[in-house]
Coordinates of C-alpha atoms (C1' of nucleotides) in Angstrom, one line a residue:
Chain A
M1 CA 69.5 90.3 123.5
K2 CA 72.1 92.5 124.6
A3 CA 75.4 91.9 126.2
R4 CA 76.6 88.6 124.2
L5 CA 79.5 90.5 122.8
R6 CA 82.0 89.0 125.2
I7 CA 84.8 87.4 123.3
N8 CA 87.8 85.9 124.7
E9 CA 91.6 86.7 124.5
D10 CA 92.2 84.8 121.7
E11 CA 89.2 86.1 119.7
V12 CA 90.1 89.5 120.3
V13 CA 93.7 88.9 118.9
E14 CA 92.4 87.2 115.9
L15 CA 89.9 90.1 115.2
A16 CA 92.5 92.9 115.9
E17 CA 94.7 90.8 113.4
M18 CA 91.9 91.3 110.8
F19 CA 91.8 95.0 111.3
R20 CA 95.3 95.2 111.2
L21 CA 95.3 93.7 107.6
M22 CA 92.7 96.5 106.7
S23 CA 94.5 99.4 108.5
D24 CA 97.0 100.4 105.8
P25 CA 95.8 102.4 103.2
T26 CA 97.5 100.7 100.4
R27 CA 96.2 97.4 101.5
L28 CA 93.0 98.4 102.1
K29 CA 92.6 99.7 98.6
I30 CA 93.8 96.4 97.3
I31 CA 91.0 94.7 99.3
M32 CA 88.3 97.4 98.0
A33 CA 89.7 96.5 94.6
C34 CA 88.7 92.9 95.1
L35 CA 85.1 93.6 96.4
D36 CA 83.1 93.3 93.4
E37 CA 85.0 91.2 91.1
P38 CA 88.2 89.3 91.1
A39 CA 91.1 91.6 90.1
S40 CA 94.6 90.6 88.9
V41 CA 97.6 91.7 90.3
G42 CA 98.9 93.8 87.4
A43 CA 95.3 95.5 86.8
M44 CA 95.5 96.5 90.7
A45 CA 99.1 97.7 90.4
E46 CA 98.3 100.0 87.5
R47 CA 94.8 101.1 88.8
L48 CA 96.2 102.0 92.4
E49 CA 99.5 103.1 90.7
I50 CA 102.0 101.1 92.7
S51 CA 104.5 98.6 91.8
A52 CA 103.2 95.0 91.1
S53 CA 106.0 94.0 93.7
L54 CA 104.2 95.9 96.4
V55 CA 100.9 94.4 95.5
S56 CA 102.2 91.1 95.8
H57 CA 103.9 91.9 99.2
H58 CA 100.3 92.9 100.5
L59 CA 98.7 90.1 98.7
R60 CA 100.7 87.5 100.4
L61 CA 99.4 88.8 103.9
L62 CA 96.0 88.9 102.8
R63 CA 96.0 85.6 101.2
A64 CA 97.7 84.3 104.4
A65 CA 94.8 85.6 106.6
R66 CA 92.3 84.2 104.1
L67 CA 91.0 87.4 103.6
L68 CA 91.5 87.1 99.8
Q69 CA 91.2 84.1 97.7
A70 CA 93.5 83.5 94.6
D71 CA 92.6 82.1 91.4
R72 CA 94.9 81.5 88.9
R73 CA 94.0 81.8 85.2
G74 CA 96.4 81.2 82.7
R75 CA 99.4 83.4 83.9
M76 CA 97.2 85.8 85.6
V77 CA 96.4 85.3 89.2
F78 CA 93.0 86.9 90.1
Y79 CA 92.0 87.8 93.9
V80 CA 88.6 88.2 95.5
V81 CA 87.3 88.8 99.0
G82 CA 86.1 85.3 99.9
D83 CA 83.9 85.9 103.0
P84 CA 80.6 87.4 102.4
H85 CA 80.7 88.8 105.9
I86 CA 83.7 90.8 105.5
R87 CA 82.6 91.9 102.1
S88 CA 79.4 93.3 103.7
M89 CA 81.3 95.1 106.4
L90 CA 83.4 96.8 104.2
T91 CA 80.7 97.8 102.0
D92 CA 78.9 99.1 105.0
M93 CA 82.2 100.9 106.3
A94 CA 82.8 102.4 103.0
D95 CA 79.3 103.9 102.6
H96 CA 79.5 105.0 106.6
V97 CA 82.9 107.1 106.0
A98 CA 81.4 108.3 102.6
E99 CA 78.3 109.8 104.4
E100 CA 79.9 110.9 107.2
V101 CA 81.2 114.0 105.7
E102 CA 78.1 116.2 106.7
G103 CA 79.3 119.5 106.1
E104 CA 82.1 119.4 103.5
I105 CA 80.9 118.1 100.3
E106 CA 83.1 118.3 97.5
P107 CA 82.5 117.8 93.7
G108 CA 84.1 115.1 91.6
Chain B
M1 CA 72.3 99.5 92.4
K2 CA 75.3 97.6 92.6
A3 CA 78.7 99.1 92.5
R4 CA 78.6 102.4 94.4
L5 CA 81.2 101.4 97.1
R6 CA 83.9 103.3 95.1
I7 CA 85.4 105.5 98.0
N8 CA 88.1 108.3 97.0
E9 CA 91.7 108.4 98.5
D10 CA 90.8 110.5 101.4
E11 CA 87.8 108.3 102.6
V12 CA 90.2 105.2 101.9
V13 CA 92.8 106.7 104.3
E14 CA 90.1 107.8 106.8
L15 CA 88.9 104.1 106.9
A16 CA 92.3 102.6 107.2
E17 CA 92.7 105.0 110.2
M18 CA 89.6 103.7 111.8
F19 CA 90.8 100.1 111.2
R20 CA 94.3 101.1 112.6
L21 CA 92.7 102.3 116.0
M22 CA 91.1 98.6 116.4
S23 CA 94.1 96.8 115.2
D24 CA 95.7 96.4 118.2
P25 CA 94.6 93.9 120.8
T26 CA 94.8 95.9 124.0
R27 CA 93.4 98.8 122.3
L28 CA 90.5 96.8 121.0
K29 CA 89.8 95.4 124.4
I30 CA 89.4 98.9 125.6
I31 CA 86.9 99.5 122.9
M32 CA 84.8 96.4 123.5
A33 CA 85.0 97.4 127.1
C34 CA 83.1 100.4 126.1
L35 CA 80.6 98.7 123.7
D36 CA 77.6 98.5 126.1
E37 CA 78.1 100.9 129.0
P38 CA 80.6 103.7 129.9
A39 CA 83.6 102.3 131.8
S40 CA 86.2 104.3 133.7
V41 CA 89.7 104.2 133.3
G42 CA 90.7 102.4 136.6
A43 CA 87.9 99.9 135.8
M44 CA 89.6 99.2 132.1
A45 CA 92.8 98.8 133.6
E46 CA 92.0 96.6 136.3
R47 CA 90.0 94.4 134.2
L48 CA 92.3 94.1 131.4
E49 CA 95.1 93.6 134.0
I50 CA 97.3 96.6 132.3
S51 CA 98.5 99.9 133.9
A52 CA 96.2 103.0 133.9
S53 CA 98.9 104.9 132.1
L54 CA 98.7 102.7 128.9
V55 CA 95.0 102.8 129.1
S56 CA 95.1 106.4 129.1
H57 CA 97.4 106.5 126.5
H58 CA 95.2 104.5 124.1
L59 CA 92.3 106.4 125.0
R60 CA 93.9 109.4 123.9
L61 CA 94.2 108.1 120.4
L62 CA 90.6 106.8 120.6
R63 CA 89.2 110.0 121.7
A64 CA 91.0 112.1 119.3
A65 CA 89.6 109.8 116.8
R66 CA 86.1 110.6 117.9
L67 CA 85.9 106.7 118.5
L68 CA 85.1 107.1 122.2
Q69 CA 83.6 109.6 123.9
A70 CA 84.6 110.9 127.5
D71 CA 82.2 111.7 130.3
R72 CA 83.6 113.0 133.5
R73 CA 81.8 112.2 136.9
G74 CA 83.8 113.5 140.0
R75 CA 87.3 112.4 139.6
M76 CA 86.6 109.5 137.3
V77 CA 86.4 109.8 133.6
F78 CA 83.8 107.4 131.6
Y79 CA 84.2 106.1 128.3
V80 CA 81.6 105.0 125.7
V81 CA 81.6 104.1 122.1
G82 CA 79.6 107.0 120.5
D83 CA 78.8 105.9 117.2
P84 CA 76.1 103.4 116.6
H85 CA 77.4 102.4 113.5
I86 CA 80.7 101.5 114.8
R87 CA 79.1 99.7 117.9
S88 CA 76.9 97.4 115.7
M89 CA 79.7 96.8 113.3
L90 CA 81.9 95.5 116.4
T91 CA 79.3 93.5 117.7
D92 CA 78.8 91.8 114.4
M93 CA 82.5 91.3 114.0
A94 CA 82.9 89.9 117.3
D95 CA 80.0 87.3 116.8
H96 CA 81.5 86.5 113.5
V97 CA 84.8 85.7 114.9
A98 CA 83.3 83.7 117.6
E99 CA 81.2 81.6 115.2
E100 CA 84.0 81.3 112.6
V101 CA 85.2 78.1 114.6
E102 CA 82.8 75.7 113.5
G103 CA 82.7 76.3 109.9
E104 CA 86.6 76.1 109.2
I105 CA 87.8 75.7 105.7
E106 CA 90.7 73.7 105.0
P107 CA 93.0 74.4 102.3
G108 CA 93.1 71.8 99.7
Chain C
dT1 C1' 95.6 124.8 152.8
dG2 C1' 97.6 120.1 152.1
dA3 C1' 97.0 115.2 150.8
dA4 C1' 95.3 111.6 148.3
dG5 C1' 92.8 109.6 144.6
dA6 C1' 91.9 109.2 139.1
dC7 C1' 93.7 110.2 134.8
dA8 C1' 96.8 112.6 131.5
dT9 C1' 101.1 113.3 129.4
dG10 C1' 106.2 113.5 127.8
dA11 C1' 110.4 111.1 126.9
dA12 C1' 112.7 107.1 125.5
dC13 C1' 113.1 102.6 123.8
dA14 C1' 112.5 98.0 121.5
dG15 C1' 110.1 95.8 118.3
dC16 C1' 107.6 95.9 114.1
dT17 C1' 106.2 97.1 109.3
dA18 C1' 105.6 99.3 104.5
dT19 C1' 108.3 99.8 100.7
dG20 C1' 112.0 99.5 97.2
dC21 C1' 115.3 96.7 94.6
dA22 C1' 116.9 92.7 92.6
dG23 C1' 116.3 88.3 91.5
dC24 C1' 113.5 84.3 91.2
dT25 C1' 109.3 81.1 89.7
dA26 C1' 105.8 79.6 86.6
dT27 C1' 103.1 79.9 82.4
dT28 C1' 102.4 80.8 77.4
dG29 C1' 104.0 80.3 72.7
dG30 C1' 107.7 79.5 69.2
Chain D
dC1 C1' 115.6 74.7 74.1
dC2 C1' 114.6 80.4 74.2
dA3 C1' 112.0 84.7 75.0
dA4 C1' 108.4 87.1 77.0
dT5 C1' 104.8 88.0 80.4
dA6 C1' 102.8 87.7 85.2
dG7 C1' 103.7 87.3 89.4
dC8 C1' 106.4 86.0 93.8
dT9 C1' 110.1 86.5 97.4
dG10 C1' 114.7 87.7 100.3
dC11 C1' 116.9 91.4 102.1
dA12 C1' 117.8 95.9 103.7
dT13 C1' 115.9 100.2 105.8
dA14 C1' 113.6 104.2 107.2
dG15 C1' 109.7 105.4 109.7
dC16 C1' 106.3 104.2 112.9
dT17 C1' 104.0 102.3 117.3
dG18 C1' 103.2 100.2 121.9
dT19 C1' 104.7 100.2 126.3
dT20 C1' 107.3 101.8 130.6
dC21 C1' 108.7 105.0 134.0
dA22 C1' 108.3 109.5 135.9
dT23 C1' 105.9 113.5 136.3
dG24 C1' 102.1 116.7 135.8
dT25 C1' 96.8 118.1 136.1
dC26 C1' 92.2 117.9 138.0
dT27 C1' 88.9 116.6 141.5
dT28 C1' 87.5 115.6 146.0
dC29 C1' 88.1 115.5 151.1
dA30 C1' 89.9 116.5 155.9

DNA sequence: TGAAGACATGAACAGCTATGCAGCTATTGG
DNA sequence: CCAATAGCTGCATAGCTGTTCATGTCTTCA
């Protein structure tokens, strides 16, 4: 099967919107932090070294787009990537970018 | 092996930049038009009903990021998605968005 | 050579967006 | 009730970006 990748206008816009949410480094870091296991707002803020306010601002968008799912536990709210498809795509792309270096390998 | 999807700062930025290029509907349409087979600038402009100038502007970014490869034939220039990984990812995501309609979740 | 076709590019502009600051709500525990 | 903790949100703003218009470059053909 070859060319069944024709998608209509609305679908392109929807897909673009998805990519847009992943197109900001800060936001992408937040998403990646919720890949493996749920992460709280405070934990992300601390780990990424940004304000909790900024994390919340981004989470608002990600929540609205159903890209992350919120789960309140006590006074903390945990976020996780809900869609398995998105999750595997991100894992895949992360690997892709990590392997793509091919020439400059930095120790770390 | 489980959580090896830790990618560093630079890689996140690079990945975000990739997504950024796919985050504009017009630009995404251009990319999708180059998925199966090379497409000329004029052909894309006509098919997408936008000016050739605008197509060129977008192609400039996509070319610079090595997301599309240019191939001049006569006075026409054909563009195609070079990276197989990106191509399959896009095909996959397009399918995902197209199928997503049937299984919609309702916020409870 | 000159003209026309196919792209590329530079400048300018309107609209968008990521971020910081301040104040807000919600939950837990006295 | 009050205080503390964790997170959310409105507003302002500096910086970015997609688009148009005009012009420039490269290629083919007469």
